[in-house]
Amino acid sequence: MTRVISGAVLIALTVALVWFASPLAFESFAIVVGLLAVWELVRLVRVAPAILIALVYIALPLAALVQIRLIAGPEAVFLVMLTIMISDTAQFYTGRAFGRRPLAPAVSPKKTIEGAIGGFVFGTVALVVIGAWWAPQLRIATRVVLGLAIVALGIGGDLFESFLKRRAGVKDSSALIPGHGGVLDRIDALLFAAPLYYLVLKYAE
């Protein structure tokens, strides 16, 4: 029940801030999320260059999200979030139903190749279909390639954080979100995908 309640609160807060908040409020939200994520990263890595790592791993992607909202609107932010969420959900259920071959057993034993394939299929379809309304400036071929890239980067982000947690000997990045772990556990895929997504929205015809 705690997981359900905290998840519902998290979704409601995210929707309110992404869709309805002023630019300043959204930027402030991104800064708070970034600071919490940096705190978690420092606890996981425990090395001197952790802050420098955080600038690339956390600050730049969150800055990209702020810019995405400014240049393409809140719907563009939701598009990448939904793509990742649908891909993650598809990976879980496809992997549970059909998973046989581990994807990266040394880092994340439960992830499977079959689950990843499901994530690629459903995540890409989601971006192509929903993107017809929320990113109409992108041609369908661009949306297909972008969908595949976002899913791939999302998987990479998840595996990277799993690697950090395994090195630190912990299950979650923190216990800030009851039933869901820490901030990094929620945004690891988004951090890897956001910079490319921003570049495509800014420069693609």
Tab-separated table of C-alpha atoms in Angstrom:
chain	number	residue	atom	x	y	z
A	1	MET	CA	0.000	0.000	0.000
A	2	THR	CA	2.851	2.385	0.814
A	3	ARG	CA	4.327	1.821	-2.645
A	4	VAL	CA	0.966	2.529	-4.311
A	5	ILE	CA	0.351	5.711	-2.323
A	6	SER	CA	3.853	7.101	-2.826
A	7	GLY	CA	3.683	6.206	-6.520
A	8	ALA	CA	0.364	8.015	-6.939
A	9	VAL	CA	1.688	11.093	-5.143
A	10	LEU	CA	4.840	11.048	-7.274
A	11	ILE	CA	2.850	10.809	-10.517
A	12	ALA	CA	0.458	13.586	-9.482
A	13	LEU	CA	3.329	15.866	-8.468
A	14	THR	CA	5.211	15.210	-11.703
A	15	VAL	CA	2.151	15.829	-13.890
A	16	ALA	CA	1.326	19.050	-12.040
A	17	LEU	CA	4.852	20.425	-12.265
A	18	VAL	CA	5.599	19.368	-15.839
A	19	TRP	CA	2.247	20.345	-17.334
A	20	PHE	CA	1.001	23.285	-15.279
A	21	ALA	CA	3.939	24.868	-13.460
A	22	SER	CA	5.564	28.099	-14.560
A	23	PRO	CA	9.028	27.860	-16.135
A	24	LEU	CA	10.593	29.076	-12.882
A	25	ALA	CA	8.714	26.490	-10.811
A	26	PHE	CA	9.721	23.702	-13.185
A	27	GLU	CA	13.346	24.824	-13.126
A	28	SER	CA	13.232	24.880	-9.318
A	29	PHE	CA	11.777	21.368	-9.327
A	30	ALA	CA	14.581	20.183	-11.617
A	31	ILE	CA	17.175	21.742	-9.301
A	32	VAL	CA	15.706	20.008	-6.238
A	33	VAL	CA	15.617	16.671	-8.072
A	34	GLY	CA	19.191	17.240	-9.227
A	35	LEU	CA	20.476	18.025	-5.744
A	36	LEU	CA	18.818	14.919	-4.301
A	37	ALA	CA	20.233	12.806	-7.127
A	38	VAL	CA	23.726	14.242	-6.573
A	39	TRP	CA	23.475	13.417	-2.863
A	40	GLU	CA	22.543	9.832	-3.729
A	41	LEU	CA	25.329	9.586	-6.300
A	42	VAL	CA	27.951	10.794	-3.832
A	43	ARG	CA	26.761	8.156	-1.346
A	44	LEU	CA	27.031	5.453	-4.013
A	45	VAL	CA	30.348	6.418	-5.585
A	46	ARG	CA	32.237	7.753	-2.534
A	47	VAL	CA	35.150	9.116	-4.573
A	48	ALA	CA	36.518	12.630	-4.967
A	49	PRO	CA	35.449	13.154	-8.614
A	50	ALA	CA	31.811	12.323	-7.772
A	51	ILE	CA	30.737	15.947	-8.176
A	52	LEU	CA	32.383	16.124	-11.612
A	53	ILE	CA	30.622	12.908	-12.575
A	54	ALA	CA	27.375	14.428	-11.332
A	55	LEU	CA	27.751	17.415	-13.659
A	56	VAL	CA	27.719	15.132	-16.692
A	57	TYR	CA	25.461	12.381	-15.375
A	58	ILE	CA	22.829	14.506	-13.622
A	59	ALA	CA	23.108	18.265	-14.209
A	60	LEU	CA	23.360	18.264	-18.006
A	61	PRO	CA	20.423	15.871	-18.589
A	62	LEU	CA	18.174	17.803	-16.201
A	63	ALA	CA	19.177	21.049	-17.904
A	64	ALA	CA	18.246	19.388	-21.197
A	65	LEU	CA	14.777	18.571	-19.813
A	66	VAL	CA	14.281	22.195	-18.802
A	67	GLN	CA	15.229	23.289	-22.323
A	68	ILE	CA	12.957	20.663	-23.886
A	69	ARG	CA	9.998	22.126	-22.009
A	70	LEU	CA	10.939	25.634	-23.136
A	71	ILE	CA	11.386	24.850	-26.837
A	72	ALA	CA	8.765	22.127	-27.355
A	73	GLY	CA	6.335	22.381	-24.458
A	74	PRO	CA	5.384	20.095	-21.558
A	75	GLU	CA	3.965	17.477	-23.909
A	76	ALA	CA	7.474	16.872	-25.269
A	77	VAL	CA	8.720	16.180	-21.736
A	78	PHE	CA	5.853	13.775	-21.143
A	79	LEU	CA	6.602	12.031	-24.432
A	80	VAL	CA	10.077	10.941	-23.386
A	81	MET	CA	8.839	10.061	-19.891
A	82	LEU	CA	6.000	7.928	-21.270
A	83	THR	CA	8.301	6.230	-23.755
A	84	ILE	CA	10.644	5.201	-20.956
A	85	MET	CA	7.809	4.179	-18.630
A	86	ILE	CA	6.119	2.036	-21.282
A	87	SER	CA	9.457	0.511	-22.269
A	88	ASP	CA	10.292	-0.303	-18.630
A	89	THR	CA	6.874	-1.873	-18.083
A	90	ALA	CA	7.165	-3.910	-21.276
A	91	GLN	CA	10.641	-5.084	-20.303
A	92	PHE	CA	9.352	-6.280	-16.931
A	93	TYR	CA	6.324	-8.196	-18.196
A	94	THR	CA	7.931	-9.500	-21.384
A	95	GLY	CA	10.955	-10.614	-19.405
A	96	ARG	CA	8.801	-12.315	-16.797
A	97	ALA	CA	6.756	-14.136	-19.444
A	98	PHE	CA	9.429	-15.019	-21.995
A	99	GLY	CA	12.792	-14.169	-20.457
A	100	ARG	CA	15.396	-16.895	-20.795
A	101	ARG	CA	18.702	-15.237	-21.653
A	102	PRO	CA	20.215	-12.707	-19.225
A	103	LEU	CA	21.118	-9.344	-20.705
A	104	ALA	CA	23.814	-8.303	-18.228
A	105	PRO	CA	23.993	-10.941	-15.482
A	106	ALA	CA	26.974	-9.406	-13.700
A	107	VAL	CA	25.176	-6.080	-13.281
A	108	SER	CA	21.425	-6.782	-13.327
A	109	PRO	CA	20.634	-10.524	-13.183
A	110	LYS	CA	16.879	-10.079	-13.677
A	111	LYS	CA	17.157	-8.215	-16.979
A	112	THR	CA	16.789	-10.450	-20.019
A	113	ILE	CA	17.352	-10.097	-23.741
A	114	GLU	CA	13.722	-11.032	-24.372
A	115	GLY	CA	12.580	-8.332	-21.966
A	116	ALA	CA	14.776	-5.778	-23.719
A	117	ILE	CA	13.253	-6.728	-27.078
A	118	GLY	CA	9.790	-6.164	-25.626
A	119	GLY	CA	10.943	-2.789	-24.350
A	120	PHE	CA	12.253	-1.797	-27.775
A	121	VAL	CA	9.006	-2.798	-29.495
A	122	PHE	CA	6.531	-1.176	-27.112
A	123	GLY	CA	8.662	1.856	-26.301
A	124	THR	CA	9.271	2.675	-29.954
A	125	VAL	CA	5.625	2.162	-30.900
A	126	ALA	CA	4.620	4.460	-28.039
A	127	LEU	CA	6.901	7.250	-29.208
A	128	VAL	CA	5.862	6.890	-32.843
A	129	VAL	CA	2.124	6.915	-32.084
A	130	ILE	CA	1.963	9.455	-29.250
A	131	GLY	CA	4.625	11.558	-30.944
A	132	ALA	CA	2.236	12.125	-33.852
A	133	TRP	CA	0.364	14.467	-31.476
A	134	TRP	CA	3.030	15.550	-29.018
A	135	ALA	CA	5.968	15.938	-31.415
A	136	PRO	CA	4.347	16.432	-34.838
A	137	GLN	CA	7.397	18.300	-36.125
A	138	LEU	CA	9.307	15.000	-36.210
A	139	ARG	CA	8.868	12.828	-39.272
A	140	ILE	CA	7.795	9.249	-38.679
A	141	ALA	CA	11.216	7.858	-39.626
A	142	THR	CA	12.823	10.225	-37.122
A	143	ARG	CA	10.385	9.098	-34.441
A	144	VAL	CA	11.175	5.445	-35.115
A	145	VAL	CA	14.932	5.978	-34.807
A	146	LEU	CA	14.458	8.251	-31.799
A	147	GLY	CA	12.254	5.674	-30.089
A	148	LEU	CA	14.855	2.952	-30.546
A	149	ALA	CA	17.590	5.278	-29.298
A	150	ILE	CA	15.641	6.373	-26.215
A	151	VAL	CA	14.911	2.768	-25.240
A	152	ALA	CA	18.568	1.794	-25.758
A	153	LEU	CA	19.806	4.761	-23.734
A	154	GLY	CA	17.219	4.063	-21.058
A	155	ILE	CA	18.434	0.495	-20.700
A	156	GLY	CA	21.996	1.802	-20.562
A	157	GLY	CA	21.068	4.269	-17.829
A	158	ASP	CA	19.378	1.576	-15.791
A	159	LEU	CA	22.354	-0.756	-16.124
A	160	PHE	CA	24.776	2.030	-15.213
A	161	GLU	CA	22.928	2.780	-11.999
A	162	SER	CA	22.661	-0.950	-11.244
A	163	PHE	CA	26.437	-1.137	-11.637
A	164	LEU	CA	26.928	1.723	-9.169
A	165	LYS	CA	24.559	0.136	-6.653
A	166	ARG	CA	26.194	-3.273	-6.994
A	167	ARG	CA	29.620	-1.730	-6.366
A	168	ALA	CA	28.234	0.035	-3.304
A	169	GLY	CA	26.496	-3.126	-2.095
A	170	VAL	CA	23.019	-1.580	-1.879
A	171	LYS	CA	19.660	-2.399	-3.447
A	172	ASP	CA	18.410	1.176	-3.901
A	173	SER	CA	20.123	4.525	-4.306
A	174	SER	CA	18.336	5.680	-1.126
A	175	ALA	CA	14.994	5.337	0.666
A	176	LEU	CA	13.690	8.820	-0.142
A	177	ILE	CA	10.607	7.512	-1.993
A	178	PRO	CA	8.808	4.893	0.138
A	179	GLY	CA	8.481	1.644	-1.776
A	180	HIS	CA	10.334	3.006	-4.796
A	181	GLY	CA	13.896	3.569	-3.585
A	182	GLY	CA	15.623	6.822	-4.381
A	183	VAL	CA	15.465	9.604	-6.929
A	184	LEU	CA	18.149	8.003	-9.101
A	185	ASP	CA	16.136	4.779	-9.176
A	186	ARG	CA	13.280	6.718	-10.794
A	187	ILE	CA	15.240	8.861	-13.259
A	188	ASP	CA	18.254	6.728	-14.250
A	189	ALA	CA	16.895	5.967	-17.733
A	190	LEU	CA	15.730	9.545	-18.265
A	191	LEU	CA	19.183	10.925	-17.458
A	192	PHE	CA	20.751	8.939	-20.290
A	193	ALA	CA	17.992	9.676	-22.810
A	194	ALA	CA	17.313	13.387	-22.233
A	195	PRO	CA	20.393	14.939	-23.925
A	196	LEU	CA	19.889	13.120	-27.240
A	197	TYR	CA	16.170	13.823	-27.141
A	198	TYR	CA	16.876	17.524	-26.674
A	199	LEU	CA	19.299	17.609	-29.609
A	200	VAL	CA	16.801	15.871	-31.892
A	201	LEU	CA	13.980	18.236	-30.944
A	202	LYS	CA	16.213	21.268	-31.407
A	203	TYR	CA	17.828	20.384	-34.712
A	204	ALA	CA	15.683	17.789	-36.513
A	205	GLU	CA	13.353	18.995	-39.207
